[in-house]
């Protein structure tokens, strides 16, 4: 249909703006609710301040790097398109994380206050806080890519516009690696450090205000789980959309609808997300059920709206290599894959099922058996998602070729609005509990927030499975973009004869070398980021010990700890430690590309090797971490001896090992594997 | 030179027989030394009995499976060649493990007795015990492959002979997966079980005779580290040799010398191994220095002898796609790679260097930080070996193409004689210490055996790095064989046009699906085998608890534990638990091959995916395990609070987690990745 072909992108911009406006409505609604008594506001204020201080410094640090890259891009390209794209991607990624986090740190104390009234009001405040981030992520990503594309392609230069979009993708990716790493190191160093010294050495409970690291711990929830996650999914969404456009442009150049379709999938799913969020706000019921209904509604609305859109765009189009119904099938594959990954991760990380209970049981025989069981569960948890991803690739490809795979991935990412809402809900409820304890509110309030926190933990685990699975398939789309772009470039420059095509054969030893070197990146990256957490946590432990030996009154409650120094230590350390691992993937891509006998074939191997081991490491680390966390919770519910038993001590060890697994290294692999691919796409004309 | 072309294989058989005869000499020498007093003989007798009982049952269990496969192979092929090859491979693999282990369990007590005289006599008995296994492995592998090849190719049917050799490779691989898994589960379940209940619950020392699981623990050292390792390296050696022959036959069909050369590399390195073993027996010096000199001499002798052999075979051969000197260069690459991997693994696992000390330091802050540090070190330890493997692939390929890679790998494997001697030395000294404690010998004897045990631990760790790195490159040779064989088959059957070649492009979504599914195998396999250790260790714990509550006199030393029931439990459990993971790789290859739209391209992806993730998992698990082990030893030497401190407890946790890492899952990945490749080669005519 000509109308949709011409106005489809504008329509999706309008839908994206509606999503953003609804986020503003939600922010107003949250701000209108009560922030509680003075003590609560004071505690919340400290968290807000710490979070703001960290994120401002992170923005400054990253900005320096971003400015350097922008200049380099300009010097190299001698044109503004790519550097401007880079800046837009970087800035939007930062904004999504920044605003989302600012809302989270005002929603937390309001959730605590709402918990004095009841569970449902508290759920709504926390969920709406998360929904702001969810809507920001999809709204900003869709609108920024669409507007930038429209502006750049205004003169009809679709190819140049898409090149500039690769700059946008790089900006988004690089920022989100920093956000994930910096936030991940921050949150887990504070958490592990606070636990090691607070719980193990001094015997304080979680969130005890006498622990000098407790504010840093609560700040961490926001900068890691909220700002980091937002930047990460923003990036995956933007990059998937751009990858789909690249594939549409290069493999279906004569079909205008193919470029418009990914935007519309994004647009209609925002309608789905808004309706899902409304549902949670208007209906009554248990927390988990309500949230899952919200996700279900989003998915169903998207699936229903996609049918007329697909038919309208592609019916009666001559020469199309697939039918509209087949293409609709690929969109459904993405939605089904989302649901399946959510259910599978839930199975491996929720207390109700076998895996978590196996870890809990293994804790009875000690720390070591808890760890062995957890690592094994993490490995097992890779199987079903990977098999389903393979099935989705095969299905998408059979139905509509490489474009079909891209659409399946885009439709999976289109669910990000509602899924991120669930995820960002977690740190808010976590904080709400901390504020309740630190403000010495009655036990009943803490019980309400504890209940929501448990739900939040499962949601966080589940959405991490979604994040890494979607990152894996998004990277495949980028790999497809890499070789299409490379093929075009090598033909244009005459490196390849007209009849030849770019090939990366496993028969070629240099492709195999590439696979090995690429496979190495996630392993090294995970090691570096785990070490960063370990080092920083050690610094926190020493600071807490110093304060307590200096002012023994802290433990008696007669003296106030200096929360700010802990916040400061973690802030500085996180920013310092994130640099090296973030630059590793960029460095390896450049080195392999520059070694003459390796070249573009080995680089193809590097991209694929990173995707393969990255997907497995990401899935196993996030699942194992979630399972360890809930095994501890399951024991604390009174099983296997309950809190304080030997089994519980072993479970605490597992939970602590799981912390950097699930919140630092595992999730940071998501943007990392995409950085590798985007850098490769970008440097094609430079290197080959 | 025509003479070497004609008689080279016979010469290498003669050299192989010399190696086997020298092993017999060493056995006689060991048997001639004193087995100590009555109590020592009684303890050693219990270990011998347990080991014999386990291995006999393992042979019976595996034989049932082997007979079924032999029949299937005969029914399918309607000819004896492949099934007979399968039987030869299976039987020789079992013999290498069986005799090696029988020698180890008589050498252990004689090492203890020699330790009453001094460190050097004890070192020699233990080393000679290990050297028997080393010589058996290379001698049997070389002689069996060479004789079978000569017999089968007697009528000039080189192609048919090589097909039959694939049967031999399958037999060797399948048996060694079972041996590695069964032995690995046995040794670690007994070890972990004995430690969990003995050290942690009751507070007994290692090898305390009051622990009912202590004999099972000592048996485990022999069936795992000795018999399992022997079968594993036998298999890697045989498979590499066969892979090199396949590549020579398919890529250099007109050059007879190309088929003879791998045999001669094997033959001359046996000369090197014998001289290296003699050196250790005739010279004086410290244990580590002597052993390393032995390895050095082996390598130098092999390098020196390879020069005239290479020149004689390939000088003045017309049309050869490489020079003799270039080919010699590939052989040197293999020797250098061996040394480099040994040094690197030593760096990551020895107490003198940073990595182990980092883990020891991290133990001060508890169990969790010990685990995080160990996992990170394991990941780091993959980097240098993988980069060197990549360099070796590139070097071998540049010098002499795919055949050059195969020769580099063959030359790496040719060092197996001396390297396995070092490895098998470990369990003998470990047992010698156990026997000293259980026989209540004076403290000085235990000090001598403890010193040797520490050396043995480092040697075990170092040779594991060698085993997995060589398995990885051997698997690459098999992958090369797979596609050459596939190419031949598809052309012969007309599936491919004469001008087309088989290709596995990363552009093909089915190849990517294959990579993912193949990458999954090592993760699942590791999870299954770790769980098997956990389950079986749990059964040991319960049995020990049962015995102690039934006969409280055991702990007072007034009652004797029933060692045999623990041995029996572990024996049965190990045999039961090894079946499923051993069949997993076979099943996945068959399933992928049988799914119509996946086919041979996806199968190529599966093979490569397994090699990539298998290499990383194998390297990281064995390195982390070795580092944890020695971090514990480092603390026990009096650092970070020494034995009994909180840091020591954390280090014990790390060591226990490391047990299945380094002795079960990690090493079992070696034969597994080759099974995947061999099964694929074998079923080509069946499936495509």
PDB file of C-alpha atoms in Angstrom, chain A residues 156 191 311 416 471 494 584 592 600 613 669:
ATOM      1  CA  UNK A 156      16.962  10.236  -1.665  1.00  0.00           C
ATOM      2  CA  UNK A 191      27.033  -5.261  47.102  1.00  0.00           C
ATOM      3  CA  UNK A 311      -0.673  -7.352   4.493  1.00  0.00           C
ATOM      4  CA  UNK A 416      11.588  -4.484  25.020  1.00  0.00           C
ATOM      5  CA  UNK A 471      21.691  -9.664  21.916  1.00  0.00           C
ATOM      6  CA  UNK A 494      37.622  -4.092  -7.430  1.00  0.00           C
ATOM      7  CA  UNK A 584      39.323  -4.975  24.457  1.00  0.00           C
ATOM      8  CA  UNK A 592      42.913  -8.758  13.356  1.00  0.00           C
ATOM      9  CA  UNK A 600      38.500  -9.677   6.282  1.00  0.00           C
ATOM     10  CA  UNK A 613      31.095 -18.119  22.975  1.00  0.00           C
ATOM     11  CA  UNK A 669      28.643  -9.433  27.184  1.00  0.00           C
TER      12      UNK A 669
END
